[in-house]
Each structure stands twice: as structure tokens, then as C-alpha cells.
Coordinates of C-alpha atoms in Angstrom, one line a residue:
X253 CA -20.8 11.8 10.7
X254 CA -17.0 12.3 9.9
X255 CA -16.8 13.7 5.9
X256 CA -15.2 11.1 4.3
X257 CA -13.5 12.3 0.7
X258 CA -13.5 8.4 -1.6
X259 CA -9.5 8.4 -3.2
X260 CA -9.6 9.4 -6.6
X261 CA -9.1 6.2 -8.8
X262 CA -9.7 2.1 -7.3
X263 CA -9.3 2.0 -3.3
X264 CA -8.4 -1.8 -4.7
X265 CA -4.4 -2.2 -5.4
X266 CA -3.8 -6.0 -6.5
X267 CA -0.7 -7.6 -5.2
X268 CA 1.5 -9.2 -8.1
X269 CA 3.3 -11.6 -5.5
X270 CA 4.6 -13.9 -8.2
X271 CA 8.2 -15.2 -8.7
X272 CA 8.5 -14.7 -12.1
X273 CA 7.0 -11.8 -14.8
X274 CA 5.1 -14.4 -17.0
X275 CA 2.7 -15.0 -14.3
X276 CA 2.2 -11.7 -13.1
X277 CA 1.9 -10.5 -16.5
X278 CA -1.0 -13.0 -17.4
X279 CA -3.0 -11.7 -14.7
X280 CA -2.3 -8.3 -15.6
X281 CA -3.6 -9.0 -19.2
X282 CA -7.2 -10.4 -17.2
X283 CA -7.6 -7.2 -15.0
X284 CA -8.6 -3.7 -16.3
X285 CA -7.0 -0.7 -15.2
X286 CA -10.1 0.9 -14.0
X287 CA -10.6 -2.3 -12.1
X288 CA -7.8 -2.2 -9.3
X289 CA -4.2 -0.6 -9.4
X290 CA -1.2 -3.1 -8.9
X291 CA 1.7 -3.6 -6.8
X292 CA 5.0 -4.7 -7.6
X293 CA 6.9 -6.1 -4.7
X294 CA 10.9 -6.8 -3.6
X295 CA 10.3 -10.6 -5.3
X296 CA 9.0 -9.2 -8.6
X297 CA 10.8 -6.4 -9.3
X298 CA 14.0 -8.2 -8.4
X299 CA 12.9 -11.1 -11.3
X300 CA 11.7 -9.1 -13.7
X301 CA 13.0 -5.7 -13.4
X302 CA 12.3 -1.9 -13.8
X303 CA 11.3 -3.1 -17.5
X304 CA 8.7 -5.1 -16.0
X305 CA 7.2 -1.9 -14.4
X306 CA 7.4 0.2 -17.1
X307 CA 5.2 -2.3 -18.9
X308 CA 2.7 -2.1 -16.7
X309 CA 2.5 1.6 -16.7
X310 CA 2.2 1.9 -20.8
X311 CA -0.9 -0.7 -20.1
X312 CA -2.7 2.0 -18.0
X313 CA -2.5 0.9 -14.8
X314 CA -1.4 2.8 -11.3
X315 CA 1.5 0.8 -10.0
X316 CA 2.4 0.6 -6.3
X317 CA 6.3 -0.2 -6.4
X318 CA 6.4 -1.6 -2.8
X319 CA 10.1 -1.8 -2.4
X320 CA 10.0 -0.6 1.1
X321 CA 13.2 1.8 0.7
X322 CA 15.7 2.3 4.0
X323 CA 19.3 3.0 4.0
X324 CA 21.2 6.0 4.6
X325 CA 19.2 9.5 2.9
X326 CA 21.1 9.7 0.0
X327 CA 21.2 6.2 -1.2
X328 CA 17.2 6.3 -0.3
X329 CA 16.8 9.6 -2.3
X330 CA 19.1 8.4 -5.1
X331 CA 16.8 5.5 -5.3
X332 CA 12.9 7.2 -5.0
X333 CA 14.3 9.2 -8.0
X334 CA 14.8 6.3 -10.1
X335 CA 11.3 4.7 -9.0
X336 CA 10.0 7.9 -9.8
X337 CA 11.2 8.0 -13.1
X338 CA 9.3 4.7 -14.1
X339 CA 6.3 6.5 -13.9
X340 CA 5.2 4.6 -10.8
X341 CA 1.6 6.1 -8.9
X342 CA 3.1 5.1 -5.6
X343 CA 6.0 4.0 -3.8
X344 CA 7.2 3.6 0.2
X345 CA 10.3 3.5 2.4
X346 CA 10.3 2.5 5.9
X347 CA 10.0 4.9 8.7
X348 CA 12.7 3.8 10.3
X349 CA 14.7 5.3 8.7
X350 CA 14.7 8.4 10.2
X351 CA 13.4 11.7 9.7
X352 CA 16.8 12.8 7.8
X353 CA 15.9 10.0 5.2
X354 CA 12.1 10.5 5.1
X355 CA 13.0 14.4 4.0
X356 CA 15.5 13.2 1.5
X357 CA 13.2 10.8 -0.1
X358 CA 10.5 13.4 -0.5
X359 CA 12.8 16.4 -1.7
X360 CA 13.9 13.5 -4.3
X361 CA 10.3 12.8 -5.4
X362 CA 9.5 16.3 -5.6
X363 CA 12.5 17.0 -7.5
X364 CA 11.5 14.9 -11.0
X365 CA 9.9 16.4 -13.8
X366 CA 7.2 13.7 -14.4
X367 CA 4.3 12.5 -12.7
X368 CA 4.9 13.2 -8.9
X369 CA 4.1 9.7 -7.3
X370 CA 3.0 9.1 -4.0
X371 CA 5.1 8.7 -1.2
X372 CA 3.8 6.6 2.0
X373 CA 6.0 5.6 4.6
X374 CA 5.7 1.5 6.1
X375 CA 4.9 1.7 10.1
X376 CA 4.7 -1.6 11.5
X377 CA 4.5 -4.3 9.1
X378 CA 1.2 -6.1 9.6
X379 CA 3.0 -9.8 10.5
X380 CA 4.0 -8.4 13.3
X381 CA 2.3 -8.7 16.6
X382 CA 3.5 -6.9 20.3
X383 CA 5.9 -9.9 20.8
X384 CA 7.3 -9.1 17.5
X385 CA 8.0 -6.0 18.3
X386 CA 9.4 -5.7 21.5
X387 CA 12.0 -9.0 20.2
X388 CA 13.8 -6.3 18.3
X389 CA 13.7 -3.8 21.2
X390 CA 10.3 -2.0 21.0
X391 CA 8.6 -1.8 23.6
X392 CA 5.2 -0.4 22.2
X393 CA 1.7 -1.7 21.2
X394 CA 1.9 -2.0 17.3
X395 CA -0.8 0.9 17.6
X396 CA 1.7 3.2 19.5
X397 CA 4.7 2.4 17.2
X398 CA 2.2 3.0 14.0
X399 CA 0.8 6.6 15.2
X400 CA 4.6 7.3 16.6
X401 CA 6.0 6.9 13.0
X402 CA 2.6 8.1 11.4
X403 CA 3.5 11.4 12.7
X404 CA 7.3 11.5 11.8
X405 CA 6.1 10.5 8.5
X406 CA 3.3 13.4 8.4
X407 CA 5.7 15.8 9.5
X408 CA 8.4 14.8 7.2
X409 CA 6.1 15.6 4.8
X410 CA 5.3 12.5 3.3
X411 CA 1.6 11.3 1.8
X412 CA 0.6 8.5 4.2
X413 CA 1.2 5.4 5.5
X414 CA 1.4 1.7 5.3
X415 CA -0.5 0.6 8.3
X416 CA -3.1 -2.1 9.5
X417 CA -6.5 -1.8 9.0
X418 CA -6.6 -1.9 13.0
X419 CA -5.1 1.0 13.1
X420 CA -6.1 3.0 10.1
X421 CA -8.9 4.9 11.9
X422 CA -6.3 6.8 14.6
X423 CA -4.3 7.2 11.9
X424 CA -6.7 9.0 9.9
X425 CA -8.2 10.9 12.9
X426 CA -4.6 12.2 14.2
X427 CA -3.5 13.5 10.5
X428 CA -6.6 14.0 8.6
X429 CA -8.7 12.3 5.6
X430 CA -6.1 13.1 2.5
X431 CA -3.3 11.7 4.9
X432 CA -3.4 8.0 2.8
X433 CA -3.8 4.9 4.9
X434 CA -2.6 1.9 2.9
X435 CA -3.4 -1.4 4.1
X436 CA -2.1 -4.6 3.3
X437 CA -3.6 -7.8 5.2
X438 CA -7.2 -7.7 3.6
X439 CA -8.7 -10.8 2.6
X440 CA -12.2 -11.9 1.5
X441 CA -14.4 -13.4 4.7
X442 CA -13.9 -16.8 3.1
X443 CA -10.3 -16.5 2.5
X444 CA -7.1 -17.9 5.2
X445 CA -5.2 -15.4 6.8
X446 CA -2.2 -16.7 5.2
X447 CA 1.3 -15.3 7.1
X448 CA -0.5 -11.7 8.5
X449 CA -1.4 -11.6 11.8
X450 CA -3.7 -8.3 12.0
X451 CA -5.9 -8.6 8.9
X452 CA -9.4 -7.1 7.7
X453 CA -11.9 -8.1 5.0
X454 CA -12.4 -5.0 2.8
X455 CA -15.1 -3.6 3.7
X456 CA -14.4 -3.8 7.2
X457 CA -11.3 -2.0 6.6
X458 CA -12.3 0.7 4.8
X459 CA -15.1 1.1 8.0
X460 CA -12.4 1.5 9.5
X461 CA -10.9 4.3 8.1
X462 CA -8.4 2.5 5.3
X463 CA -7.8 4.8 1.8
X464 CA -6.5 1.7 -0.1
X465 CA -6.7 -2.0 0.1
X466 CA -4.1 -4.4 -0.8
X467 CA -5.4 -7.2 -2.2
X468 CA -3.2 -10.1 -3.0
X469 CA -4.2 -13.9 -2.5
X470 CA -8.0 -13.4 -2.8
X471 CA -7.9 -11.7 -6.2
X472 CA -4.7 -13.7 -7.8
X473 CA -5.7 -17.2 -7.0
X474 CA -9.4 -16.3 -8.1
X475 CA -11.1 -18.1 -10.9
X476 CA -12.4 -15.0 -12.0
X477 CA -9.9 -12.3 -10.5
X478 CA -12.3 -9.7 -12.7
X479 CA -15.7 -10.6 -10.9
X480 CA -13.4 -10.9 -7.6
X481 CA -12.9 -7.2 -8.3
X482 CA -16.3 -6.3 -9.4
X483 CA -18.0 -8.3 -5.6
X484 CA -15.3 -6.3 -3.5
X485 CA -16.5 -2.5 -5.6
X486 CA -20.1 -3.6 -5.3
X487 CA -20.0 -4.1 -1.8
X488 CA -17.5 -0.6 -1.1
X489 CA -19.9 1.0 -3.5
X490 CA -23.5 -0.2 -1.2
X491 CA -20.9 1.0 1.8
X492 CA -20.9 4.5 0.2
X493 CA -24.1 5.3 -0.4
X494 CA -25.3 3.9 3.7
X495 CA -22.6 6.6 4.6

């Protein structure tokens, strides 16, 4: 059996896809930090600002700032710096951007004299099927286009990826175990796939081979977001100790 090394911290990272801080913020003041880390995407941050993040951060939580960064290198690097001075755990820019931009986003990470977040590159965005792709003129499976631009990220010395669950296994075969595999698209058996096409209940996707599970719809609409949390580490944790 592969040796599987568990992340350090929650595999769980809650998406805060809300329009607006207030509501984001009340479900931030019903989750623990122990619990799950949390993500703060393009709508959020854009509403509530790099204010909003540093909030979260002086509460104790790991934040994802999922922000997707891709532009020319030194507008990208210019930009990672900031993130990174917000005290973020993670943060991510788009392959496509080109090896010249991957290296300058990870020479500006590296650069800070804080906390050194993570930096993960986005593959192929998981509502996006093979007719997606080849509509904006790539003609590859969304497998081939994720381990083409796993391995510019790997070699551009970046920490991971954002990838399917589907594909999280090759991913973490190719580059290795500490290589992150981030995975958006995971829902609860019992929950609608909602606008993803390729998604993955959680354990399923850590199975196959995921390192962290982005969570949005099943945890934020939940009654009870903290026993929401507590079902999906109960059933990771029974996954553990069969492995």
C-alpha cells in the first residue's frame, strides 16, 4: 500500500461563497478553527476586502484566499506579495499563465518575511468538461491538460495544485505525496451537484488521492455546519485507520 502522509492541520477548507462579509462572518463565528480552514473567493474579497481576511486570520483560522492570480509576472508577483502579507495559509494563480509568471509568483512568496503561505497553481477548473475545453482551443482530456500544467507547476516550483478529485490520484502519483492536491467540487452524497461538472463526495476524494477538500454548499447551508464538519472527520478519520 502507497504511504500516505495525512496534511498537517483540517483536509476540510470551508468555502465562504457569500456576497456580502456579514454573512460569511456569522458562519465563521459557528465554526472552530480546528474544525475546517476557510476560503475566501473573487466575490468576497472583492465585498469585503483584505480587512475582511485579516479578520479571519486574528480568529485562528487557515485562510485559502482563492483569487486565482494571472496577468503578466510582475503584476502577479506584485500581487502574491500583498496576499502574502495578510497572513493568508494559502493562495493560487492559474497555470496559464506561464512558467515566467508561475516563478515570479513563487520568488514573491518566498521573498516576505512572515508566514510563507502556500502556493498551488488552478489546472482545469472543475466546471469544465472536454467540450469546455477544446471551445477555447484545447484539444486535451481535462486529465491531460491537469497533469500538463501539474508538472509546469511542480517544476516551477510551486506547492500543488487545484485539480479534480478525478484526477487527484495521477497527480499525486506523477509528483509525489507532499505535492498538495486541492479539490474543489466535493459535496455530501445527499447534496446536488450544483454548477461542477466532475465532483466527489469526500471521502471518495480523498480515496482518491485528494490533500484538501473544498467544502462549500454542504457545510454553509447546513443546519448544523459544526456537526456537518464533525460527520465528514468521522468518516476521513474511520478511512484512516482501514488504511
Amino acid at each position: 500500500m502507497t504511504n500516505r502522509v495525512a496534511p498537517a492541520g483540517s483536509r476540510v477548507v470551508v468555502a465562504l461563497d457569500y456576497a456580502e462579509p456579514q454573512s460569511a462572518l456569522a458562519l465563521a463565528q459557528r465554526l472552530q478553527p480546528q474544525a475546517c480552514r476557510l476560503k475566501v473567493g473573487k466575490e468576497l474579497f472583492t465585498a469585503a476586502g483584505p480587512a475582511f481576511v485579516e479578520t479571519l486570520v486574528q480568529r485562528g483560522f487557515d485562510v485559502f484566499l482563492d483569487l486565482k492570480f494571472h496577468d503578466i509576472p510582475n503584476t502577479v508577483a506584485q500581487a502574491c506579495k500583498a496576499a502574502a502579507r495578510l497572513g493568508v495559509w494559502m493562495l493560487n494563480v492559474h497555470a496559464l499563465g506561464g512558467r515566467a509568471m508561475l516563478l515570479a509568483a513563487r520568488e514573491a512568496v518566498e521573498a516576505g518575511s512572515g508566514r510563507r503561505p502556500h502556493l498551488i497553481a488552478v489546472t482545469v477548473l472543475t466546471s469544465m468538461a472536454q467540450a469546455d475545453l477544446r471551445e477555447v482551443g484545447i484539444d486535451a482530456s481535462p486529465l491531460d491538460e491537469v497533469m500538463r500544467l501539474g508538472g509546469l507547476a511542480r517544476d516551477s516550483g510551486l506547492d500543488g495544485v487545484v485539480c479534480s478529485a478525478h484526477e487527484a490520484g495521477q497527480i499525486r502519483d506523477r509528483f509525489g505525496e507532499g505535492f498538495l492536491r486541492v479539490t474543489p467540487g466535493i459535496r455530501l452524497a445527499e447534496d446536488a451537484a450544483g454548477d461542477q461538472k466532475r465532483v466527489m463526495t469526500p471521502v471518495l476524494a480523498v480515496q482518491s488521492g485528494a490533500s484538501h477538500l473544498v467544502i462549500g454548499r454542504s457545510v454553509t447551508r447546513a443546519a448544523d455546519p459544526l456537526q456537518v464538519l464533525a460527520r465528514i472527520h468521522s468518516e476521513l478519520d474511520a478511512l484512516e485507520r482501514k488504511q
